[in-house]
Coordinates of C-alpha atoms and ligand atoms in Angstrom, one line a residue:
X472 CA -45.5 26.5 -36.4
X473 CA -41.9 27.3 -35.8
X474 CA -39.8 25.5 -38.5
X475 CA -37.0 23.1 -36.9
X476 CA -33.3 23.7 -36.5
X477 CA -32.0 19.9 -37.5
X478 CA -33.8 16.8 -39.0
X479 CA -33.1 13.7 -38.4
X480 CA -33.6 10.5 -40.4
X481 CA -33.8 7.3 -39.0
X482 CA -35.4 6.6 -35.6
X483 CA -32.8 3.6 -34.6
X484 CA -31.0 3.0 -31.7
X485 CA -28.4 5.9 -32.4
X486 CA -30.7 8.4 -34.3
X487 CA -33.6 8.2 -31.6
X488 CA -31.3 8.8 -28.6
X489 CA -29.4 11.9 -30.8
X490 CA -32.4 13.3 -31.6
X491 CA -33.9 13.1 -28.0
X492 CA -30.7 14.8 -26.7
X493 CA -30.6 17.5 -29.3
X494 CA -34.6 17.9 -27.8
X495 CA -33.0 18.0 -24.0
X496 CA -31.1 21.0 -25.5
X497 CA -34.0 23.0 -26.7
X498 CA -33.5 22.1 -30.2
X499 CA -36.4 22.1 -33.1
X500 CA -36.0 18.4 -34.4
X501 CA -37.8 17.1 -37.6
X502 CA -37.6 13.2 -37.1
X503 CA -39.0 10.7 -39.8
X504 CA -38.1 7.1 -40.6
X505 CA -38.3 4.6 -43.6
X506 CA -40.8 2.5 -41.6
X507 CA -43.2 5.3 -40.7
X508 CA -45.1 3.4 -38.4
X509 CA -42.2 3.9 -36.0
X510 CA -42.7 7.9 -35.6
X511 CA -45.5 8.2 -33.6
X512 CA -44.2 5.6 -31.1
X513 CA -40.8 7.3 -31.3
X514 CA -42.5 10.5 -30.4
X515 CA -45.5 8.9 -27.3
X516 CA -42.6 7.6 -26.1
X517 CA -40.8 11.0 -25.9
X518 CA -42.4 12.2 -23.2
X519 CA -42.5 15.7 -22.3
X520 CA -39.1 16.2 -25.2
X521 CA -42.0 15.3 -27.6
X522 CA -42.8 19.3 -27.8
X523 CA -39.7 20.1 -29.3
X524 CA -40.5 16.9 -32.0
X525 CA -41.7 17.7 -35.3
X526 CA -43.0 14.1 -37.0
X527 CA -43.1 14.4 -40.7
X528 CA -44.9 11.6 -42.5
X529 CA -42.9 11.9 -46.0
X530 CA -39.5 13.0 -47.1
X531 CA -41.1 16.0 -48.4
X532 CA -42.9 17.1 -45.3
X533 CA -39.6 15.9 -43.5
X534 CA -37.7 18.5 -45.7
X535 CA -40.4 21.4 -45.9
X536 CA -40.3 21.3 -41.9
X537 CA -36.6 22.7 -41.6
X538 CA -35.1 25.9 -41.4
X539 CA -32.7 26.9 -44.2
X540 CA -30.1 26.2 -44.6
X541 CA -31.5 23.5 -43.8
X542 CA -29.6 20.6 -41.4
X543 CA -30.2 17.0 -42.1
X544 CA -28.7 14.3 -39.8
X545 CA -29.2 10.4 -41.1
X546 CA -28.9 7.9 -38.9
X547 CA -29.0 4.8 -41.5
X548 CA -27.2 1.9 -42.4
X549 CA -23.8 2.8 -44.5
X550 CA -23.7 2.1 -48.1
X551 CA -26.4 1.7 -50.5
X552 CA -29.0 3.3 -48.0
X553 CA -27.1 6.2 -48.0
X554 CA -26.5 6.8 -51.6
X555 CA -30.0 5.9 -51.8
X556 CA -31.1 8.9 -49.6
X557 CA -28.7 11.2 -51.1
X558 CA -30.3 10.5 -54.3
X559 CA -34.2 10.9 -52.7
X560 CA -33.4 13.8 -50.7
X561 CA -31.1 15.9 -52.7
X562 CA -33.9 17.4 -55.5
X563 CA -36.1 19.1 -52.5
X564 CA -33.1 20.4 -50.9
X565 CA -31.8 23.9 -52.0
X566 CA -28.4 25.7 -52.2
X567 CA -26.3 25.9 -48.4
X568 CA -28.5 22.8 -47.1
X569 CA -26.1 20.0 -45.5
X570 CA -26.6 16.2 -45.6
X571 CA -24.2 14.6 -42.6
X572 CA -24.2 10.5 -42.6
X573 CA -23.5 10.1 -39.0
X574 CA -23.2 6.3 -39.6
X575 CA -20.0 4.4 -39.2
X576 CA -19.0 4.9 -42.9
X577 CA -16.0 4.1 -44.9
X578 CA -14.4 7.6 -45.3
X579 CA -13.8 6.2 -49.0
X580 CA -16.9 6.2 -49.7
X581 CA -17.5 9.6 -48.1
X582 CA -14.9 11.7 -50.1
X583 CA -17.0 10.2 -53.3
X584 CA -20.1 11.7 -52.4
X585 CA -18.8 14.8 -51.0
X586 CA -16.9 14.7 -54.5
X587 CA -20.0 13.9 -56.1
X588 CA -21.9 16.7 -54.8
X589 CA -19.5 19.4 -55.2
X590 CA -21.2 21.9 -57.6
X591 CA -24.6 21.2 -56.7
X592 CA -24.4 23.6 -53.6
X593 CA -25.7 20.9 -51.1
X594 CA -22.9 20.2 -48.7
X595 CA -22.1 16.7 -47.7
X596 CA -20.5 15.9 -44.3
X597 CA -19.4 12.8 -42.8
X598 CA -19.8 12.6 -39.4
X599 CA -18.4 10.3 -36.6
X600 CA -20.6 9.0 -33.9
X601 CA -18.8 7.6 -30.4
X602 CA -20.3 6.5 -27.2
X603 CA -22.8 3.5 -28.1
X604 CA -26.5 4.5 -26.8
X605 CA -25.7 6.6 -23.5
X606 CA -23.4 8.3 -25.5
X607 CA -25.9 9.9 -28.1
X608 CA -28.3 10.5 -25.9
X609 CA -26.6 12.1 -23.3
X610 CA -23.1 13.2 -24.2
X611 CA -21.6 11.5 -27.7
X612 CA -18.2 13.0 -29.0
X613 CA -18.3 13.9 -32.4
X614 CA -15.8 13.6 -35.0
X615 CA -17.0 15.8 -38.6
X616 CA -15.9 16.3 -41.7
X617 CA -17.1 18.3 -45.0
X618 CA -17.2 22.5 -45.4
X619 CA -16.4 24.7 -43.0
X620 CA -20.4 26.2 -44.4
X621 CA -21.6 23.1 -42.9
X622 CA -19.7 23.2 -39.9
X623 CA -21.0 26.5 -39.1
X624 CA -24.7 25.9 -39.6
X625 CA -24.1 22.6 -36.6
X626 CA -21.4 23.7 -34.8
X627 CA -24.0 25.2 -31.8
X628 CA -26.3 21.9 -31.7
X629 CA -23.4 19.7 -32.1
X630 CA -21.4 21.4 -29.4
X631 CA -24.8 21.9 -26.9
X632 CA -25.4 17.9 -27.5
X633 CA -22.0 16.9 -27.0
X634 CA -19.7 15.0 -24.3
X635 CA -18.3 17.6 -21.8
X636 CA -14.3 17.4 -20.8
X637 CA -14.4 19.7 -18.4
X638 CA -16.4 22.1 -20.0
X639 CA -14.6 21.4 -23.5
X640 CA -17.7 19.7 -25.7
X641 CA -16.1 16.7 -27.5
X642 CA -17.0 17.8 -31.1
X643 CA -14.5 19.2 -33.6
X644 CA -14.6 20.2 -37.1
X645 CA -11.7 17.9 -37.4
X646 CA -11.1 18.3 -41.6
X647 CA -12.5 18.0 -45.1
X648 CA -14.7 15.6 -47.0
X649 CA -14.3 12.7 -45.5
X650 CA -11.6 13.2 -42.8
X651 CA -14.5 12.6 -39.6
X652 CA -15.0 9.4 -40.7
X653 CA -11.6 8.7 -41.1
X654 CA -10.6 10.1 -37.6
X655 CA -13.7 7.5 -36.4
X656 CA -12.4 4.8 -38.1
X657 CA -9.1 5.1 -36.4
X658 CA -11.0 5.5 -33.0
X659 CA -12.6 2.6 -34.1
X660 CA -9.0 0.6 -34.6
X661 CA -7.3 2.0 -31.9
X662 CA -10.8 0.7 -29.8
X663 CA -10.5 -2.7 -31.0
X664 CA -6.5 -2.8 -29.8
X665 CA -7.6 -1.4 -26.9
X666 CA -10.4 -4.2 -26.0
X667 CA -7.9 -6.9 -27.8
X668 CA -5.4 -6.0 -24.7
X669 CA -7.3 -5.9 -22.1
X670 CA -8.5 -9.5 -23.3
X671 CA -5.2 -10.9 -23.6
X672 CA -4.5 -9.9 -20.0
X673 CA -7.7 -11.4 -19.0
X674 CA -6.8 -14.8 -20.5
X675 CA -3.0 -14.3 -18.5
X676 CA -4.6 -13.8 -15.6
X677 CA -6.9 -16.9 -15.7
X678 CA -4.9 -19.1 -18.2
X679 CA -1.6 -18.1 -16.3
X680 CA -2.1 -17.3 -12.9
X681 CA -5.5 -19.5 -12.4
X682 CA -7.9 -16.6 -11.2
X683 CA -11.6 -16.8 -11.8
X684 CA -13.8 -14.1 -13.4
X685 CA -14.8 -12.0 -10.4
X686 CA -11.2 -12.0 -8.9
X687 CA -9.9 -10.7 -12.4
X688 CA -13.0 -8.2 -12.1
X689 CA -11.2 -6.3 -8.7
X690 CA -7.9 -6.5 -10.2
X691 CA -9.4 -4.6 -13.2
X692 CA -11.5 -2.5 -10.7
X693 CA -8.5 -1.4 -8.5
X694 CA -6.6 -0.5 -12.0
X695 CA -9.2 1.4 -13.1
X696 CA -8.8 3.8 -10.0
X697 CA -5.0 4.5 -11.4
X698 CA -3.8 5.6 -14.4
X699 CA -5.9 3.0 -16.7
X700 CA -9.0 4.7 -15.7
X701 CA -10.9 3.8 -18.9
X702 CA -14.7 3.8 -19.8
X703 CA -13.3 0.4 -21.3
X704 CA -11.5 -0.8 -18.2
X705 CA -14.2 -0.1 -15.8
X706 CA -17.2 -2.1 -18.3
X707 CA -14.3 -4.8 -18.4
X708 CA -14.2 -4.8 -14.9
X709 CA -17.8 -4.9 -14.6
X710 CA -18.5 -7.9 -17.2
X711 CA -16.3 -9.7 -14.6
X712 CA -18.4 -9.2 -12.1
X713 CA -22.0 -9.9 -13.7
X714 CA -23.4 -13.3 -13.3
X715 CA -25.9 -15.3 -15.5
X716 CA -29.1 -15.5 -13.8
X717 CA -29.8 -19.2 -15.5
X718 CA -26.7 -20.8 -14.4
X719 CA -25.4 -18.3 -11.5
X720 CA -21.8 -18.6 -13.5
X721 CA -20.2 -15.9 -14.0
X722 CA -21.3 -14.2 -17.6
X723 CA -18.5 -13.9 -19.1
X724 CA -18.1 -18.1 -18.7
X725 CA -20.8 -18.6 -20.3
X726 CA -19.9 -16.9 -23.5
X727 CA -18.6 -18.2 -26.4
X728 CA -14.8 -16.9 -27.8
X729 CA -15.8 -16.0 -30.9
X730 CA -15.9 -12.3 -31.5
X731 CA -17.7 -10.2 -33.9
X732 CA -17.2 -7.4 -35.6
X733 CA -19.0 -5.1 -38.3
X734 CA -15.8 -4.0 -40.4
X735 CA -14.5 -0.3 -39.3
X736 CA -11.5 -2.0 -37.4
X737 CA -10.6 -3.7 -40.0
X738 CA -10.8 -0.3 -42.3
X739 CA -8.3 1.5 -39.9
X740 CA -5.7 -1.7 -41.2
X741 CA -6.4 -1.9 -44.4
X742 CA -5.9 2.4 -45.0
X743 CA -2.5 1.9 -42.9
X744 CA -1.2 -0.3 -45.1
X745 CA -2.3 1.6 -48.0
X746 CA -0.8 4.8 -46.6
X747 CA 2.7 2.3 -45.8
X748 CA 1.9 2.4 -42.3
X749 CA 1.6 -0.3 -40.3
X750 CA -0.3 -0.2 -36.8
X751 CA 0.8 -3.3 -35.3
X752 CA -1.4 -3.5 -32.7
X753 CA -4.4 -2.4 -34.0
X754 CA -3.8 -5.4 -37.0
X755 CA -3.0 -7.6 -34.1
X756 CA -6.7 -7.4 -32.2
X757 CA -8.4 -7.4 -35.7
X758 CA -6.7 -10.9 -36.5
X759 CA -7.4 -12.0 -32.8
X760 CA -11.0 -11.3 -33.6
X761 CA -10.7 -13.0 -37.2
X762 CA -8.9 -16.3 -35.4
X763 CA -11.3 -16.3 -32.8
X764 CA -14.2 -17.6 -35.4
X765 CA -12.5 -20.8 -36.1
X766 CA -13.1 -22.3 -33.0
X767 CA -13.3 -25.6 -34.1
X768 CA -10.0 -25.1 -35.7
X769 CA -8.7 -24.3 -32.5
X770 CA -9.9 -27.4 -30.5
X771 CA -8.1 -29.2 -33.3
X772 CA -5.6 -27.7 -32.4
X773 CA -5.7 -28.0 -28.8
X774 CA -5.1 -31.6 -28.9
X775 CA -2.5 -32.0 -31.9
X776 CA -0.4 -29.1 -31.1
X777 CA 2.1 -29.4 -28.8
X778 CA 2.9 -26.4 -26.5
X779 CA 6.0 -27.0 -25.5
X780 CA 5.6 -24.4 -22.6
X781 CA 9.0 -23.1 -21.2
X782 CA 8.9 -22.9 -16.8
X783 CA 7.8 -19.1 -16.9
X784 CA 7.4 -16.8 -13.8
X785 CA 3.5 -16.1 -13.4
X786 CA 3.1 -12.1 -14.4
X787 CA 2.6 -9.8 -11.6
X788 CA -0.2 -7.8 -11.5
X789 CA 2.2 -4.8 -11.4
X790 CA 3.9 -5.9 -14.4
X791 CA 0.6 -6.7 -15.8
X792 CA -0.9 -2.9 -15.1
X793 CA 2.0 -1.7 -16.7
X794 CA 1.9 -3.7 -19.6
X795 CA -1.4 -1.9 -20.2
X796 CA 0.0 1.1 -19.7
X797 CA 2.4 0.5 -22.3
X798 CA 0.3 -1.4 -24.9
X799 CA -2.4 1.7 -24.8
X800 CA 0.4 4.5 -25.3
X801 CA 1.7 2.4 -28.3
X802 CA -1.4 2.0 -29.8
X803 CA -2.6 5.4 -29.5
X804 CA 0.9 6.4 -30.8
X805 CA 0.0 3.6 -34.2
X806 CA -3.4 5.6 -34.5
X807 CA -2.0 9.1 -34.5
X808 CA 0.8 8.1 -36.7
X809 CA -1.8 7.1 -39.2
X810 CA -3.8 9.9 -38.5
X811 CA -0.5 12.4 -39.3
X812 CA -0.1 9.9 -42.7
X813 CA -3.7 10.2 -44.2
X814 CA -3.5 13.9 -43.0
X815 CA -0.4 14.8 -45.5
X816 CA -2.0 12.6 -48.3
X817 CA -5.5 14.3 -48.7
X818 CA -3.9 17.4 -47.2
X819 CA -6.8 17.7 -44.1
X820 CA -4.1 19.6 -41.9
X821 CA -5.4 17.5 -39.0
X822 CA -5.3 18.8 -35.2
X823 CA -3.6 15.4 -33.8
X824 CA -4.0 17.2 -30.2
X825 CA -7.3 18.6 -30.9
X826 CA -8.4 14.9 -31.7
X827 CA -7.0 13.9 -28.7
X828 CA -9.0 16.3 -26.8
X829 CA -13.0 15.5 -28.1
X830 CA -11.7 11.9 -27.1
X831 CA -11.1 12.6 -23.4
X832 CA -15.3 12.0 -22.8
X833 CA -18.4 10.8 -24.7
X834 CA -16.1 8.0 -26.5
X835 CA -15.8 4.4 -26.6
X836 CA -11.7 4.5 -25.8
X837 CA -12.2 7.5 -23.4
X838 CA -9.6 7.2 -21.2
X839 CA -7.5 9.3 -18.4
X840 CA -4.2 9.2 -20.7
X841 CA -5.8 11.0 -23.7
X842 CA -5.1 14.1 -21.5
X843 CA -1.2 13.5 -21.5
X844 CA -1.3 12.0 -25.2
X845 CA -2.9 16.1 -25.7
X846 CA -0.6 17.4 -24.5
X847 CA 2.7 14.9 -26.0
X848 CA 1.0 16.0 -28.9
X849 CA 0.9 19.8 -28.4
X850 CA 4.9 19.8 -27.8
X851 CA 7.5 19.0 -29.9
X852 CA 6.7 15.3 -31.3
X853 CA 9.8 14.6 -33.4
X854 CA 9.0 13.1 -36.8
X855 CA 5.4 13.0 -36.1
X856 CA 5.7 10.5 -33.6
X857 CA 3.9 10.4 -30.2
X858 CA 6.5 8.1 -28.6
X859 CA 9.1 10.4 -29.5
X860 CA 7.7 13.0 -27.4
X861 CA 9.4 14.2 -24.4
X862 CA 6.5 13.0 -22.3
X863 CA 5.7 9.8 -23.7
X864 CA 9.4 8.7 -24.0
X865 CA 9.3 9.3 -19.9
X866 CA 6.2 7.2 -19.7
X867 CA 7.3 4.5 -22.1
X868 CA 10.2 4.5 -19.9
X869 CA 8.7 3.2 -17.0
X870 CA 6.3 0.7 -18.3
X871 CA 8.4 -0.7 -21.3
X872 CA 10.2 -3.2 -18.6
X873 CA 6.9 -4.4 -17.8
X874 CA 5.7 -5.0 -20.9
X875 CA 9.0 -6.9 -21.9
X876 CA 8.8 -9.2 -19.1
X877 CA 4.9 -9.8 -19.4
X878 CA 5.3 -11.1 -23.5
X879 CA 7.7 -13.0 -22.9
X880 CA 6.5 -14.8 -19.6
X881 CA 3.4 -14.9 -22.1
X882 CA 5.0 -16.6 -24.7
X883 CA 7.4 -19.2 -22.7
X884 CA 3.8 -20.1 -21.0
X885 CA 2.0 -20.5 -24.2
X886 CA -0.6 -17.6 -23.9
X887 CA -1.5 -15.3 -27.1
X888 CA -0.7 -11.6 -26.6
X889 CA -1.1 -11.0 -30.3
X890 CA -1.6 -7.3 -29.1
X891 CA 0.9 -6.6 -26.6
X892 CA 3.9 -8.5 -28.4
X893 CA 2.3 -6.4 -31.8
X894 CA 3.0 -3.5 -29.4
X895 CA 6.4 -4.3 -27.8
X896 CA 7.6 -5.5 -31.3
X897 CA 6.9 -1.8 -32.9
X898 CA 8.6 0.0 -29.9
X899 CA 11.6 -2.0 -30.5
X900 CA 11.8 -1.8 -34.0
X901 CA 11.2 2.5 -33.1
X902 CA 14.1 2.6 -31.2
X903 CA 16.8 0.7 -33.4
X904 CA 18.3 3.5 -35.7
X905 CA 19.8 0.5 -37.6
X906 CA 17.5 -2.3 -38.6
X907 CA 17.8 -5.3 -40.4
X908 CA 15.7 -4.3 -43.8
X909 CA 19.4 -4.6 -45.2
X910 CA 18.7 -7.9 -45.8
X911 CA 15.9 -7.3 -47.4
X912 CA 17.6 -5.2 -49.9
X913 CA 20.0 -7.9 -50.7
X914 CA 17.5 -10.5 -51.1
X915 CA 15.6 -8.3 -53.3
X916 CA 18.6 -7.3 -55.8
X917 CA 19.8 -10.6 -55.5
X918 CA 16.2 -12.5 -57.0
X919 CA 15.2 -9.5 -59.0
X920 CA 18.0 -6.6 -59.6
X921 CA 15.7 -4.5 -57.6
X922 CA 18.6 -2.5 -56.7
X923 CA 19.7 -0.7 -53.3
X924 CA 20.9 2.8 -51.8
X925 CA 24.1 2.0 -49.9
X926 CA 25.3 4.0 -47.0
X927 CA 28.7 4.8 -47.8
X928 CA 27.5 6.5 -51.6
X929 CA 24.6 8.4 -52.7
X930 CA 22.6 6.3 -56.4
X931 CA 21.1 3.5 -56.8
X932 CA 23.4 0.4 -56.5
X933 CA 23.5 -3.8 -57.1
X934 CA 25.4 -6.4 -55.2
X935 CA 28.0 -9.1 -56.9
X936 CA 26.2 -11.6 -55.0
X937 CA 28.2 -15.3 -55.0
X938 CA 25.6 -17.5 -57.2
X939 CA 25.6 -21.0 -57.6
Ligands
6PG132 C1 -18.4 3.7 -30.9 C2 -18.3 2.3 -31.4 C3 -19.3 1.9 -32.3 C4 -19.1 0.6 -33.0 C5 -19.3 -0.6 -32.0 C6 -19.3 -1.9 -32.7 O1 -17.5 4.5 -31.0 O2 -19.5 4.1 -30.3 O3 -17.0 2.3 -32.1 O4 -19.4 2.9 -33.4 O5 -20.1 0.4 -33.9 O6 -18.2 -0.5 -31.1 O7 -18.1 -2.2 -33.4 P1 -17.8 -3.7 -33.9 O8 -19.0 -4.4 -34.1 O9 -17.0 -3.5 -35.1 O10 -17.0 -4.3 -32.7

């Protein structure tokens, strides 16, 4: 029997509908599971694709059924599962083979075993996954990481399987050890602000201008026809306009306003601040999400604290589009920033534009802008900023005003934009050449001699501050 091109572990949601699309392309595909009594119904239910399927009962027939170099794509839980694989699989594998984890992992935790395998000649790669369900089975984009080797023994499934721009597959060899799960955790952050804004404007327009669900639902409709055509717009858009068969209220009604979430948001934050970045926006929807569990708080809170709500013009929907417009270029612009930071600290020499470019399809924020933030980030982008390119200034330009007026009706009304005023407050601070950090300086000499450049003299200097 012919020997397969790729195997892949773990016949869950994701792995199954990857290794059914990599059968739609023709590929060989070794599939196993932990639970093996999941194969054969994986594969009856495979239909005709089942030819191309090569069941393997044990990791060692799993292993002996590939090609070498042999390919090996798990589809488990991150963590100790895959340590735990690593450490099963590794001794039947041979010199050029390549592990990828094509889990949501924390790109931490993918440099160590990258690091920890280097010598052994098995190549480790760390691979992000976008798109949910459809996405993997019929178009994902993929971000990867590890050796170039192992780049070259996927690179034709990976680009056969993938998303489509165009005719441009949505998979890159984006960097290094552990720089595709990086790049997905920052999709994953920049997702989050992106679903966090589109939320807040949801709650103006029903908290502040007193539509119902499926009237929000066409506004979000006719702006997904302009320039916020989204894949996350038009489900948003959608969820507005589904109804709960037990109660005919509209679905999203019936849900309750405390939102989950399974940690790689939250990653993209906590590696900005350790690279002294700070994506506003992206830290604004992961707090939203963390406030949002204390719900009984918040009822407290309903009735004890006062609002003191200033008269406030209700947002237009204009203004409101715009504000969109706005709050996704700025947190795009956080995520690539970060991007460009983590890139000159583990030296990945990322392809900001490239990036750009395997997110315009298959992904979770695929969106029409990701074609203009390509190109702002092909041209000259001052200081490694998107917003200082020419393009994006001119956009900013004509959405800033909008997104001025829509925080602050926002806040004189007493509705949250955590998000958008995250958003607006970085743009601002972006654009004042001189800021007020002085005072920080002085406050810090003055408690604790910390010292301070001044601007007048080069050296470090220390204020004769008036004491007590
Ligand atoms: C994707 C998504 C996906 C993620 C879910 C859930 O790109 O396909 O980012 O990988 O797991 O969106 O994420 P949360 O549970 O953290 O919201």
């Amino acid at each position: 029997m012919a020997q397969a091109d790729i195997g892949v572990y773990g016949l869950g949601t994701m792995g199954s509908a990857l290794a059914l699309n990599l059968a739609d392309h023709g590929f060989r595909v070794a599939v196993t599971n932990r639970e093996t009594d999941w194969i054969a119904d994986f594969v009856s239910e495979a239909g005709p694709l089942a030819q191309h399927l090569v069941p393997a009962a044990t990791l060692e027939q799993f292993v002996a059924a590939l090609k070498t170099p042999r390919t090996i794509l798990f589809m488990i839980p991150s963590g100790a599962p895959m340590d735990a694989m690593i450490a099963a699989v590794t001794p039947l594998l041979s010199d050029g083979d390549t592990i990828i984890d094509g889990g949501n992992a924390d790109f931490n935790a993918t440099r160590a075993r990258d690091a920890a395998l280097q010598g052994s000649g098995i190549h480790f790669v760390g691979m992000g996954v976008s798109g949910g369900e459809e996405g993997a089975r019929h178009g994902p984009s993929m971000m990867v990481g590890g050796s170039d080797h192992s780049w070259v023994q996927l690179k034709p499934m990976a680009e056969a399987i993938a998303a489509k721009y165009k005719g441009d597959p949505c998979v890159a060899h984006v960097g290094p050890d552990g720089a595709g799960h990086f790049v997905k955790t920052v999709h994953n952050g920049i997702e989050y602000a992106d679903m966090q804004m589109i939320a807040e404007l949801y709650g103006l327009l029903r908290d502040g201008a007193g539509r119902n669900a499926p009237q929000i639902g066409e506004v979000f409709a006719r702006w997904n026809a302009g320039p916020l055509q989204s894949y996350l717009m038009n489900i948003s858009a959608r969820v507005l306009q589904s109804v709960d068969p037990e109660t005919g209220h509209p679905m999203v009604d019936v849900i309750l306003d405390k939102a989950g979430q399974k940690g790689t948001g939250r990653w993209t934050v906590i590696e900005a601040l350790k690279l002294g970045q700070s994506a506003s926006a992206i830290e604004a929807a992961i707090a939203a999400r963390g406030w949002s569990s204390e719900k009984d708080a918040r009822q407290a809170g309903e009735t004890v604290l006062a609002a003191d709500a200033q008269p406030a013009a209700v947002p237009q929907d204009a203004d409101l589009e715009n504000a969109m417009l706005a709050g996704r270029i700025l947190a795009h612009a956080q995520g690539f920033r970060l991007l460009q930071a983590a890139s000159d600290e583990f030296g990945w020499s990322l392809d900001l534009a490239r990036i750009a470019e395997i997110w315009r399809a298959g992904c979770i924020i695929r969106s029409a802008l990701l074609d203009d933030f390509a190109a702002a980030l092909r041209s000259d982008m001052p200081f490694g900023h998107m917003i200082l390119a020419p393009r994006m200034v001119d956009m900013l330009a004509a959405s800033i005003g909008p997104l001025r007026r829509v925080v602050a009706q926002a806040a004189l009304a007493g509705v949250p934009v955590p998000a958008l005023s995250g958003a607006l407050s970085w743009y601002d601070t972006m654009r004042h050449g001189r800021g007020s950090t002085n005072m920080i300086q002085a406050q810090r000499d003055f408690f604790g001699a910390h010292g301070f450049e001044r601007l007048d003299k080069d050296g470090k200097h220390h204020g004769m501050w008036m004491r007590d």
